[in-house]
C-alpha cells in the first residue's frame, strides 16, 4: 500500500489553516466563541501554525453534554481552535484515504449521504429480486456501541499503513488521546467521523473482497447486505462476526442485527423499506428541517406515512 511522507507541512500551511477556519465557522458565525477568535484572526491562525510547526500543539480538554434526539447520546465538543486543527488535518489526509474507500460507504463523504444510500438500496433490491418478482433477504446490522468501542491502538495501526509521516502521526495521536480511556472516540468531532470510516473500511474490504458480496451498503456503523439466499446470508453473518471480533475488537448489536425478508420491511438510514415503497420513520420526521427537505425527499420517491 502506498504511504505518504512530508504531508505535515501542508497541514500547517497558512493557506490550509485559513481554509480550515472557513469550514469550522460555517453555520456558526453568530457564535460568541467564533466572534472572539476572529477579533484577532490572523494572529490566532499564526499562533496555531507556530504550535503545529514546533510540535507544541495540544488540544484543549473536551466539553461534554447530553443530547436527546430521541436517543440519548453523549456529545463531546472541542474548542473552536481545535476544530480548525481537525479540519486542517482532514483537508490533507482525507483525500489520501478516499481512494481506498468502497463506492457504497455513504456517510460523511462528498456526493454521498443517506438519500444516496437509499437509492443504492433500491437498485440492489431490484437486482436480488429479479425486479421485485421473487423473494429477497438482507442482513440489516449495526455495531454495538460503535464509537465507544473503537480500539484506538488498532485504528492508529491502520492509519500508519497509509501515513508515513511522524509529525502527522503524532498530531493524530494527540487528537485521539484527548478522549478518556483506551477505547472510543468522541461523538461530535470531525476527526471522529473521518476515522469512523477509516476503521470500518477494513470491514468493507472484507465483505467486498473476501466474501465477494456484491450488494452491500454502509452508513457509519449501520450496514445492509443483500442476497437472494437466506442460507448465504447466514454464513456471511457468522464470518462477519468473527472478523469484527478478531480484527477490529467489535461486535454486532444482538438486537439490531438480523436476517430479514424484504416483504416485512427493513429499517435503514431513517426509512422503513418495503418491496414497492418506503416510509419515513416517525422519529425522523422531526429532523426534517423545513418543507424544502420534505419536497426534495419526495422527489426521490419516498412515501411519508
PDB file of C-alpha atoms in Angstrom:
ATOM      1  CA  UNK A   1       0.000   0.000   0.000  1.00  0.00           C
ATOM      2  CA  UNK A   2       1.245   3.455  -0.883  1.00  0.00           C
ATOM      3  CA  UNK A   3       2.269   5.625   2.052  1.00  0.00           C
ATOM      4  CA  UNK A   4       2.595   9.408   2.211  1.00  0.00           C
ATOM      5  CA  UNK A   5       5.529  11.327   3.662  1.00  0.00           C
ATOM      6  CA  UNK A   6       6.008  15.036   4.374  1.00  0.00           C
ATOM      7  CA  UNK A   7       2.329  15.950   4.495  1.00  0.00           C
ATOM      8  CA  UNK A   8       2.736  17.800   7.796  1.00  0.00           C
ATOM      9  CA  UNK A   9       3.963  20.945   6.025  1.00  0.00           C
ATOM     10  CA  UNK A  10       0.706  21.022   4.085  1.00  0.00           C
ATOM     11  CA  UNK A  11      -1.358  20.609   7.238  1.00  0.00           C
ATOM     12  CA  UNK A  12       0.036  23.679   8.997  1.00  0.00           C
ATOM     13  CA  UNK A  13       0.417  25.887   5.922  1.00  0.00           C
ATOM     14  CA  UNK A  14      -1.362  29.207   6.403  1.00  0.00           C
ATOM     15  CA  UNK A  15      -3.421  28.580   3.265  1.00  0.00           C
ATOM     16  CA  UNK A  16      -4.738  25.296   4.663  1.00  0.00           C
ATOM     17  CA  UNK A  17      -5.379  26.763   8.126  1.00  0.00           C
ATOM     18  CA  UNK A  18      -7.392  29.599   6.545  1.00  0.00           C
ATOM     19  CA  UNK A  19      -9.461  27.047   4.632  1.00  0.00           C
ATOM     20  CA  UNK A  20      -9.917  25.042   7.847  1.00  0.00           C
ATOM     21  CA  UNK A  21     -11.108  28.174   9.682  1.00  0.00           C
ATOM     22  CA  UNK A  22     -13.710  28.876   6.979  1.00  0.00           C
ATOM     23  CA  UNK A  23     -15.011  25.313   7.250  1.00  0.00           C
ATOM     24  CA  UNK A  24     -15.047  25.352  11.063  1.00  0.00           C
ATOM     25  CA  UNK A  25     -17.049  28.613  11.196  1.00  0.00           C
ATOM     26  CA  UNK A  26     -19.652  27.513   8.631  1.00  0.00           C
ATOM     27  CA  UNK A  27     -23.109  27.842  10.162  1.00  0.00           C
ATOM     28  CA  UNK A  28     -21.626  29.220  13.391  1.00  0.00           C
ATOM     29  CA  UNK A  29     -20.708  32.798  12.506  1.00  0.00           C
ATOM     30  CA  UNK A  30     -23.011  34.222  15.194  1.00  0.00           C
ATOM     31  CA  UNK A  31     -21.483  32.151  17.980  1.00  0.00           C
ATOM     32  CA  UNK A  32     -19.625  34.256  20.538  1.00  0.00           C
ATOM     33  CA  UNK A  33     -16.558  31.983  20.540  1.00  0.00           C
ATOM     34  CA  UNK A  34     -16.246  32.398  16.752  1.00  0.00           C
ATOM     35  CA  UNK A  35     -16.536  36.194  17.004  1.00  0.00           C
ATOM     36  CA  UNK A  36     -13.885  36.281  19.728  1.00  0.00           C
ATOM     37  CA  UNK A  37     -11.484  34.154  17.682  1.00  0.00           C
ATOM     38  CA  UNK A  38     -11.972  36.395  14.653  1.00  0.00           C
ATOM     39  CA  UNK A  39     -11.171  39.615  16.516  1.00  0.00           C
ATOM     40  CA  UNK A  40      -7.508  38.641  16.126  1.00  0.00           C
ATOM     41  CA  UNK A  41      -7.988  36.172  13.286  1.00  0.00           C
ATOM     42  CA  UNK A  42      -4.604  36.453  11.575  1.00  0.00           C
ATOM     43  CA  UNK A  43      -2.688  36.377  14.851  1.00  0.00           C
ATOM     44  CA  UNK A  44      -4.699  33.386  16.103  1.00  0.00           C
ATOM     45  CA  UNK A  45      -4.091  31.407  12.911  1.00  0.00           C
ATOM     46  CA  UNK A  46      -0.380  32.243  13.110  1.00  0.00           C
ATOM     47  CA  UNK A  47      -0.327  31.021  16.714  1.00  0.00           C
ATOM     48  CA  UNK A  48      -1.865  27.700  15.697  1.00  0.00           C
ATOM     49  CA  UNK A  49       0.617  27.442  12.829  1.00  0.00           C
ATOM     50  CA  UNK A  50       3.545  28.102  15.171  1.00  0.00           C
ATOM     51  CA  UNK A  51       2.356  25.483  17.688  1.00  0.00           C
ATOM     52  CA  UNK A  52       1.951  22.875  14.948  1.00  0.00           C
ATOM     53  CA  UNK A  53       5.280  23.724  13.319  1.00  0.00           C
ATOM     54  CA  UNK A  54       7.156  23.393  16.620  1.00  0.00           C
ATOM     55  CA  UNK A  55       5.165  20.281  17.634  1.00  0.00           C
ATOM     56  CA  UNK A  56       3.956  22.010  20.804  1.00  0.00           C
ATOM     57  CA  UNK A  57       0.257  21.984  19.903  1.00  0.00           C
ATOM     58  CA  UNK A  58      -2.026  20.168  22.336  1.00  0.00           C
ATOM     59  CA  UNK A  59      -5.835  20.162  22.160  1.00  0.00           C
ATOM     60  CA  UNK A  60      -7.857  21.651  24.999  1.00  0.00           C
ATOM     61  CA  UNK A  61      -9.974  19.321  27.174  1.00  0.00           C
ATOM     62  CA  UNK A  62     -13.280  18.324  25.595  1.00  0.00           C
ATOM     63  CA  UNK A  63     -16.564  19.683  26.906  1.00  0.00           C
ATOM     64  CA  UNK A  64     -19.312  17.074  27.267  1.00  0.00           C
ATOM     65  CA  UNK A  65     -23.082  17.391  27.122  1.00  0.00           C
ATOM     66  CA  UNK A  66     -26.076  15.091  26.660  1.00  0.00           C
ATOM     67  CA  UNK A  67     -28.225  15.240  23.530  1.00  0.00           C
ATOM     68  CA  UNK A  68     -31.592  13.509  23.208  1.00  0.00           C
ATOM     69  CA  UNK A  69     -32.872  13.271  19.605  1.00  0.00           C
ATOM     70  CA  UNK A  70     -34.580  10.844  20.533  1.00  0.00           C
ATOM     71  CA  UNK A  71     -31.698   8.560  21.572  1.00  0.00           C
ATOM     72  CA  UNK A  72     -29.620   9.758  24.488  1.00  0.00           C
ATOM     73  CA  UNK A  73     -26.092  10.472  23.320  1.00  0.00           C
ATOM     74  CA  UNK A  74     -23.044  11.972  24.990  1.00  0.00           C
ATOM     75  CA  UNK A  75     -21.574  14.618  22.697  1.00  0.00           C
ATOM     76  CA  UNK A  76     -18.019  15.856  23.173  1.00  0.00           C
ATOM     77  CA  UNK A  77     -17.297  19.374  21.977  1.00  0.00           C
ATOM     78  CA  UNK A  78     -13.835  20.642  21.068  1.00  0.00           C
ATOM     79  CA  UNK A  79     -12.611  24.199  21.423  1.00  0.00           C
ATOM     80  CA  UNK A  80     -13.045  26.236  18.226  1.00  0.00           C
ATOM     81  CA  UNK A  81      -9.278  26.462  17.616  1.00  0.00           C
ATOM     82  CA  UNK A  82      -9.054  22.666  17.920  1.00  0.00           C
ATOM     83  CA  UNK A  83     -11.854  22.262  15.390  1.00  0.00           C
ATOM     84  CA  UNK A  84      -9.768  24.343  12.994  1.00  0.00           C
ATOM     85  CA  UNK A  85      -6.890  21.892  13.501  1.00  0.00           C
ATOM     86  CA  UNK A  86      -9.275  18.959  12.884  1.00  0.00           C
ATOM     87  CA  UNK A  87     -10.347  20.485   9.571  1.00  0.00           C
ATOM     88  CA  UNK A  88      -6.736  21.257   8.655  1.00  0.00           C
ATOM     89  CA  UNK A  89      -5.773  17.627   9.280  1.00  0.00           C
ATOM     90  CA  UNK A  90      -8.740  16.175   7.394  1.00  0.00           C
ATOM     91  CA  UNK A  91      -8.267  18.579   4.470  1.00  0.00           C
ATOM     92  CA  UNK A  92      -4.938  16.889   3.765  1.00  0.00           C
ATOM     93  CA  UNK A  93      -5.274  13.258   4.820  1.00  0.00           C
ATOM     94  CA  UNK A  94      -8.887  12.585   3.826  1.00  0.00           C
ATOM     95  CA  UNK A  95      -8.125  12.584   0.056  1.00  0.00           C
ATOM     96  CA  UNK A  96      -5.373  10.024   0.678  1.00  0.00           C
ATOM     97  CA  UNK A  97      -7.830   7.558   2.209  1.00  0.00           C
ATOM     98  CA  UNK A  98     -10.782   8.422  -0.004  1.00  0.00           C
ATOM     99  CA  UNK A  99      -9.205   6.464  -2.853  1.00  0.00           C
ATOM    100  CA  UNK A 100      -9.357   3.265  -0.804  1.00  0.00           C
ATOM    101  CA  UNK A 101     -12.983   3.592   0.345  1.00  0.00           C
ATOM    102  CA  UNK A 102     -15.596   1.453  -1.383  1.00  0.00           C
ATOM    103  CA  UNK A 103     -18.219   3.179  -3.528  1.00  0.00           C
ATOM    104  CA  UNK A 104     -21.084   2.263  -1.196  1.00  0.00           C
ATOM    105  CA  UNK A 105     -19.662   3.679   2.013  1.00  0.00           C
ATOM    106  CA  UNK A 106     -22.169   6.534   2.143  1.00  0.00           C
ATOM    107  CA  UNK A 107     -21.630   8.553   5.336  1.00  0.00           C
ATOM    108  CA  UNK A 108     -19.547  11.724   5.720  1.00  0.00           C
ATOM    109  CA  UNK A 109     -18.295  11.738   2.132  1.00  0.00           C
ATOM    110  CA  UNK A 110     -18.750  14.152  -0.751  1.00  0.00           C
ATOM    111  CA  UNK A 111     -21.613  13.307  -3.136  1.00  0.00           C
ATOM    112  CA  UNK A 112     -22.839  10.578  -0.779  1.00  0.00           C
ATOM    113  CA  UNK A 113     -25.306  10.666   2.134  1.00  0.00           C
ATOM    114  CA  UNK A 114     -28.498   8.989   3.326  1.00  0.00           C
ATOM    115  CA  UNK A 115     -30.503   9.598   0.139  1.00  0.00           C
ATOM    116  CA  UNK A 116     -27.678   8.099  -1.944  1.00  0.00           C
ATOM    117  CA  UNK A 117     -27.696   5.060   0.377  1.00  0.00           C
ATOM    118  CA  UNK A 118     -31.458   4.670  -0.097  1.00  0.00           C
ATOM    119  CA  UNK A 119     -31.101   4.923  -3.890  1.00  0.00           C
ATOM    120  CA  UNK A 120     -28.443   2.210  -3.888  1.00  0.00           C
ATOM    121  CA  UNK A 121     -30.613   0.020  -1.663  1.00  0.00           C
ATOM    122  CA  UNK A 122     -33.469   0.365  -4.169  1.00  0.00           C
ATOM    123  CA  UNK A 123     -31.146  -0.637  -7.034  1.00  0.00           C
ATOM    124  CA  UNK A 124     -29.753  -3.648  -5.158  1.00  0.00           C
ATOM    125  CA  UNK A 125     -33.208  -4.738  -4.032  1.00  0.00           C
ATOM    126  CA  UNK A 126     -34.367  -4.941  -7.641  1.00  0.00           C
ATOM    127  CA  UNK A 127     -31.297  -6.939  -8.638  1.00  0.00           C
ATOM    128  CA  UNK A 128     -31.676  -9.659  -5.993  1.00  0.00           C
ATOM    129  CA  UNK A 129     -35.461  -9.997  -6.520  1.00  0.00           C
ATOM    130  CA  UNK A 130     -35.414 -10.072 -10.334  1.00  0.00           C
ATOM    131  CA  UNK A 131     -37.053  -6.661 -10.496  1.00  0.00           C
ATOM    132  CA  UNK A 132     -39.281  -7.318  -7.456  1.00  0.00           C
ATOM    133  CA  UNK A 133     -40.708 -10.589  -8.798  1.00  0.00           C
ATOM    134  CA  UNK A 134     -39.036 -13.013  -6.377  1.00  0.00           C
ATOM    135  CA  UNK A 135     -38.112 -13.278  -2.712  1.00  0.00           C
ATOM    136  CA  UNK A 136     -35.078 -11.434  -1.334  1.00  0.00           C
ATOM    137  CA  UNK A 137     -33.300 -11.184   2.000  1.00  0.00           C
ATOM    138  CA  UNK A 138     -30.783  -8.960   3.724  1.00  0.00           C
ATOM    139  CA  UNK A 139     -28.580  -8.747   6.772  1.00  0.00           C
ATOM    140  CA  UNK A 140     -29.524  -5.498   8.488  1.00  0.00           C
ATOM    141  CA  UNK A 141     -26.964  -4.784  11.184  1.00  0.00           C
ATOM    142  CA  UNK A 142     -25.107  -2.214  13.187  1.00  0.00           C
ATOM    143  CA  UNK A 143     -22.133  -2.270  15.510  1.00  0.00           C
ATOM    144  CA  UNK A 144     -22.754  -2.423  19.242  1.00  0.00           C
ATOM    145  CA  UNK A 145     -21.714   0.874  20.908  1.00  0.00           C
ATOM    146  CA  UNK A 146     -19.510   1.644  17.922  1.00  0.00           C
ATOM    147  CA  UNK A 147     -17.947   4.990  18.823  1.00  0.00           C
ATOM    148  CA  UNK A 148     -17.359   3.880  22.425  1.00  0.00           C
ATOM    149  CA  UNK A 149     -15.739   0.615  21.361  1.00  0.00           C
ATOM    150  CA  UNK A 150     -13.316   1.664  18.631  1.00  0.00           C
ATOM    151  CA  UNK A 151      -9.896   0.367  19.640  1.00  0.00           C
ATOM    152  CA  UNK A 152      -7.625   3.373  19.134  1.00  0.00           C
ATOM    153  CA  UNK A 153      -4.498   1.213  19.014  1.00  0.00           C
ATOM    154  CA  UNK A 154      -5.935  -0.750  16.090  1.00  0.00           C
ATOM    155  CA  UNK A 155      -7.131   2.475  14.456  1.00  0.00           C
ATOM    156  CA  UNK A 156      -3.682   4.024  14.763  1.00  0.00           C
ATOM    157  CA  UNK A 157      -2.061   0.964  13.197  1.00  0.00           C
ATOM    158  CA  UNK A 158      -4.471   1.247  10.240  1.00  0.00           C
ATOM    159  CA  UNK A 159      -3.601   4.925   9.808  1.00  0.00           C
ATOM    160  CA  UNK A 160       0.128   4.137   9.929  1.00  0.00           C
ATOM    161  CA  UNK A 161      -0.188   1.875   6.898  1.00  0.00           C
ATOM    162  CA  UNK A 162      -1.058   4.903   4.813  1.00  0.00           C
ATOM    163  CA  UNK A 163       0.714   7.772   6.572  1.00  0.00           C
ATOM    164  CA  UNK A 164       4.481   7.574   6.834  1.00  0.00           C
ATOM    165  CA  UNK A 165       4.979  10.989   8.412  1.00  0.00           C
ATOM    166  CA  UNK A 166       5.946  11.017  12.071  1.00  0.00           C
ATOM    167  CA  UNK A 167       4.757  14.563  12.782  1.00  0.00           C
ATOM    168  CA  UNK A 168       1.341  13.899  11.242  1.00  0.00           C
ATOM    169  CA  UNK A 169       1.004  10.666  13.203  1.00  0.00           C
ATOM    170  CA  UNK A 170       1.962  12.495  16.419  1.00  0.00           C
ATOM    171  CA  UNK A 171      -0.763  15.069  15.750  1.00  0.00           C
ATOM    172  CA  UNK A 172      -3.326  12.319  15.153  1.00  0.00           C
ATOM    173  CA  UNK A 173      -2.274  10.588  18.381  1.00  0.00           C
ATOM    174  CA  UNK A 174      -2.731  13.816  20.364  1.00  0.00           C
ATOM    175  CA  UNK A 175      -6.259  14.177  18.983  1.00  0.00           C
ATOM    176  CA  UNK A 176      -7.131  10.537  19.662  1.00  0.00           C
ATOM    177  CA  UNK A 177      -5.678  10.587  23.164  1.00  0.00           C
ATOM    178  CA  UNK A 178      -7.701  13.689  24.064  1.00  0.00           C
ATOM    179  CA  UNK A 179     -10.514  11.287  24.999  1.00  0.00           C
ATOM    180  CA  UNK A 180     -10.729   9.319  28.216  1.00  0.00           C
ATOM    181  CA  UNK A 181      -9.919   5.627  28.383  1.00  0.00           C
ATOM    182  CA  UNK A 182      -8.083   3.364  25.964  1.00  0.00           C
ATOM    183  CA  UNK A 183     -11.070   2.843  23.675  1.00  0.00           C
ATOM    184  CA  UNK A 184     -13.558   5.062  21.917  1.00  0.00           C
ATOM    185  CA  UNK A 185     -13.792   8.329  20.012  1.00  0.00           C
ATOM    186  CA  UNK A 186     -15.805  11.436  20.915  1.00  0.00           C
ATOM    187  CA  UNK A 187     -19.143  11.915  19.174  1.00  0.00           C
ATOM    188  CA  UNK A 188     -19.118  15.409  17.703  1.00  0.00           C
ATOM    189  CA  UNK A 189     -15.575  15.660  16.354  1.00  0.00           C
ATOM    190  CA  UNK A 190     -14.973  15.943  12.621  1.00  0.00           C
ATOM    191  CA  UNK A 191     -11.950  13.675  13.019  1.00  0.00           C
ATOM    192  CA  UNK A 192     -14.127  11.008  14.678  1.00  0.00           C
ATOM    193  CA  UNK A 193     -16.435  10.956  11.647  1.00  0.00           C
ATOM    194  CA  UNK A 194     -13.483  10.506   9.333  1.00  0.00           C
ATOM    195  CA  UNK A 195     -11.722   7.917  11.498  1.00  0.00           C
ATOM    196  CA  UNK A 196     -15.014   6.000  11.776  1.00  0.00           C
ATOM    197  CA  UNK A 197     -14.914   5.454   8.018  1.00  0.00           C
ATOM    198  CA  UNK A 198     -11.230   4.514   8.069  1.00  0.00           C
ATOM    199  CA  UNK A 199     -11.817   1.921  10.805  1.00  0.00           C
ATOM    200  CA  UNK A 200     -14.808   0.231   9.184  1.00  0.00           C
ATOM    201  CA  UNK A 201     -13.226   0.382   5.752  1.00  0.00           C
ATOM    202  CA  UNK A 202     -11.499  -2.775   6.979  1.00  0.00           C
ATOM    203  CA  UNK A 203     -14.932  -4.409   7.267  1.00  0.00           C
ATOM    204  CA  UNK A 204     -15.950  -3.031   3.862  1.00  0.00           C
ATOM    205  CA  UNK A 205     -12.927  -4.603   2.194  1.00  0.00           C
ATOM    206  CA  UNK A 206     -13.517  -7.916   3.964  1.00  0.00           C
ATOM    207  CA  UNK A 207     -17.125  -8.083   2.797  1.00  0.00           C
ATOM    208  CA  UNK A 208     -16.413  -6.956  -0.759  1.00  0.00           C
ATOM    209  CA  UNK A 209     -13.101  -8.702  -1.439  1.00  0.00           C
ATOM    210  CA  UNK A 210     -13.085 -11.752   0.859  1.00  0.00           C
ATOM    211  CA  UNK A 211     -16.761 -12.645   0.975  1.00  0.00           C
ATOM    212  CA  UNK A 212     -17.213 -11.418  -2.609  1.00  0.00           C
ATOM    213  CA  UNK A 213     -20.550  -9.840  -1.704  1.00  0.00           C
ATOM    214  CA  UNK A 214     -21.932  -7.646  -4.495  1.00  0.00           C
ATOM    215  CA  UNK A 215     -24.761  -5.857  -2.723  1.00  0.00           C
ATOM    216  CA  UNK A 216     -23.515  -4.143   0.415  1.00  0.00           C
ATOM    217  CA  UNK A 217     -24.042  -0.605   1.735  1.00  0.00           C
ATOM    218  CA  UNK A 218     -22.679   1.023   4.891  1.00  0.00           C
ATOM    219  CA  UNK A 219     -23.691   4.270   6.594  1.00  0.00           C
ATOM    220  CA  UNK A 220     -21.360   4.865   9.572  1.00  0.00           C
ATOM    221  CA  UNK A 221     -21.860   1.686  11.676  1.00  0.00           C
ATOM    222  CA  UNK A 222     -25.231   0.836  10.128  1.00  0.00           C
ATOM    223  CA  UNK A 223     -24.949  -1.586   7.208  1.00  0.00           C
ATOM    224  CA  UNK A 224     -27.041  -3.774   4.961  1.00  0.00           C
ATOM    225  CA  UNK A 225     -26.020  -6.797   2.904  1.00  0.00           C
ATOM    226  CA  UNK A 226     -28.435  -8.221   0.329  1.00  0.00           C
ATOM    227  CA  UNK A 227     -28.760 -11.647  -1.296  1.00  0.00           C
ATOM    228  CA  UNK A 228     -31.497 -13.871  -2.698  1.00  0.00           C
ATOM    229  CA  UNK A 229     -30.336 -16.754  -0.471  1.00  0.00           C
ATOM    230  CA  UNK A 230     -31.044 -16.690   3.261  1.00  0.00           C
ATOM    231  CA  UNK A 231     -28.562 -19.543   3.707  1.00  0.00           C
ATOM    232  CA  UNK A 232     -25.770 -17.496   2.128  1.00  0.00           C
ATOM    233  CA  UNK A 233     -26.518 -14.537   4.388  1.00  0.00           C
ATOM    234  CA  UNK A 234     -26.474 -16.786   7.457  1.00  0.00           C
ATOM    235  CA  UNK A 235     -22.991 -17.973   6.520  1.00  0.00           C
ATOM    236  CA  UNK A 236     -21.786 -14.432   5.844  1.00  0.00           C
ATOM    237  CA  UNK A 237     -23.163 -13.113   9.127  1.00  0.00           C
ATOM    238  CA  UNK A 238     -21.146 -15.661  11.102  1.00  0.00           C
ATOM    239  CA  UNK A 239     -17.965 -14.754   9.204  1.00  0.00           C
ATOM    240  CA  UNK A 240     -18.596 -11.051   9.723  1.00  0.00           C
ATOM    241  CA  UNK A 241     -18.999 -11.587  13.478  1.00  0.00           C
ATOM    242  CA  UNK A 242     -15.688 -13.460  13.624  1.00  0.00           C
ATOM    243  CA  UNK A 243     -13.890 -10.802  11.562  1.00  0.00           C
ATOM    244  CA  UNK A 244     -15.199  -7.925  13.685  1.00  0.00           C
ATOM    245  CA  UNK A 245     -14.167  -9.614  16.921  1.00  0.00           C
ATOM    246  CA  UNK A 246     -10.721 -10.780  15.804  1.00  0.00           C
ATOM    247  CA  UNK A 247      -9.616  -7.840  13.652  1.00  0.00           C
ATOM    248  CA  UNK A 248     -11.443  -4.780  14.998  1.00  0.00           C
ATOM    249  CA  UNK A 249     -12.430  -5.771  18.560  1.00  0.00           C
ATOM    250  CA  UNK A 250     -16.089  -5.047  17.782  1.00  0.00           C
ATOM    251  CA  UNK A 251     -19.345  -6.977  17.801  1.00  0.00           C
ATOM    252  CA  UNK A 252     -22.714  -6.719  16.103  1.00  0.00           C
ATOM    253  CA  UNK A 253     -25.603  -5.355  18.124  1.00  0.00           C
ATOM    254  CA  UNK A 254     -27.561  -8.512  19.064  1.00  0.00           C
ATOM    255  CA  UNK A 255     -31.000  -6.863  18.871  1.00  0.00           C
ATOM    256  CA  UNK A 256     -30.376  -4.795  15.738  1.00  0.00           C
ATOM    257  CA  UNK A 257     -28.540  -7.317  13.568  1.00  0.00           C
ATOM    258  CA  UNK A 258     -30.878  -9.731  11.828  1.00  0.00           C
ATOM    259  CA  UNK A 259     -31.560 -11.520   8.570  1.00  0.00           C
ATOM    260  CA  UNK A 260     -34.820 -10.091   7.221  1.00  0.00           C
ATOM    261  CA  UNK A 261     -37.214 -10.912   4.378  1.00  0.00           C
ATOM    262  CA  UNK A 262     -37.772  -7.722   2.386  1.00  0.00           C
ATOM    263  CA  UNK A 263     -41.525  -8.299   2.412  1.00  0.00           C
ATOM    264  CA  UNK A 264     -41.516  -7.450   6.142  1.00  0.00           C
ATOM    265  CA  UNK A 265     -39.793  -4.114   5.617  1.00  0.00           C
ATOM    266  CA  UNK A 266     -36.241  -3.137   6.541  1.00  0.00           C
ATOM    267  CA  UNK A 267     -35.189  -0.108   8.615  1.00  0.00           C
ATOM    268  CA  UNK A 268     -32.233   1.669   7.040  1.00  0.00           C
ATOM    269  CA  UNK A 269     -30.975   5.279   7.386  1.00  0.00           C
ATOM    270  CA  UNK A 270     -34.247   6.602   8.738  1.00  0.00           C
ATOM    271  CA  UNK A 271     -36.662   4.833   6.393  1.00  0.00           C
ATOM    272  CA  UNK A 272     -38.634   1.602   6.528  1.00  0.00           C
ATOM    273  CA  UNK A 273     -38.060  -0.010   3.147  1.00  0.00           C
ATOM    274  CA  UNK A 274     -40.551  -2.410   1.571  1.00  0.00           C
ATOM    275  CA  UNK A 275     -40.728  -4.032  -1.871  1.00  0.00           C
ATOM    276  CA  UNK A 276     -42.635  -1.270  -3.650  1.00  0.00           C
ATOM    277  CA  UNK A 277     -42.377   1.750  -1.379  1.00  0.00           C
ATOM    278  CA  UNK A 278     -40.655   3.180   1.675  1.00  0.00           C
ATOM    279  CA  UNK A 279     -41.845   5.164   4.674  1.00  0.00           C
ATOM    280  CA  UNK A 280     -40.070   7.859   6.597  1.00  0.00           C
ATOM    281  CA  UNK A 281     -39.891   6.667  10.200  1.00  0.00           C
ATOM    282  CA  UNK A 282     -41.894   8.765  12.664  1.00  0.00           C
ATOM    283  CA  UNK A 283     -38.923   9.729  14.797  1.00  0.00           C
ATOM    284  CA  UNK A 284     -37.125  11.064  11.728  1.00  0.00           C
ATOM    285  CA  UNK A 285     -39.914  13.422  10.672  1.00  0.00           C
ATOM    286  CA  UNK A 286     -38.867  15.848  13.383  1.00  0.00           C
ATOM    287  CA  UNK A 287     -35.358  16.008  11.959  1.00  0.00           C
ATOM    288  CA  UNK A 288     -36.653  17.339   8.659  1.00  0.00           C
ATOM    289  CA  UNK A 289     -35.585  20.968   8.933  1.00  0.00           C
ATOM    290  CA  UNK A 290     -38.087  22.557   6.564  1.00  0.00           C
ATOM    291  CA  UNK A 291     -40.571  21.950   3.772  1.00  0.00           C
ATOM    292  CA  UNK A 292     -37.811  22.010   1.155  1.00  0.00           C
ATOM    293  CA  UNK A 293     -36.224  18.957   2.799  1.00  0.00           C
ATOM    294  CA  UNK A 294     -39.519  17.094   2.566  1.00  0.00           C
ATOM    295  CA  UNK A 295     -40.075  18.131  -1.058  1.00  0.00           C
ATOM    296  CA  UNK A 296     -36.602  17.010  -2.097  1.00  0.00           C
ATOM    297  CA  UNK A 297     -37.197  13.684  -0.342  1.00  0.00           C
ATOM    298  CA  UNK A 298     -40.498  13.192  -2.135  1.00  0.00           C
ATOM    299  CA  UNK A 299     -38.740  13.736  -5.451  1.00  0.00           C
ATOM    300  CA  UNK A 300     -36.656  10.678  -4.595  1.00  0.00           C
ATOM    301  CA  UNK A 301     -39.839   8.607  -4.441  1.00  0.00           C
ATOM    302  CA  UNK A 302     -40.246   8.445  -0.674  1.00  0.00           C
ATOM    303  CA  UNK A 303     -43.682   7.997   0.898  1.00  0.00           C
ATOM    304  CA  UNK A 304     -44.321   9.727   4.213  1.00  0.00           C
ATOM    305  CA  UNK A 305     -46.655   7.580   6.311  1.00  0.00           C
TER     306      UNK A 305
END
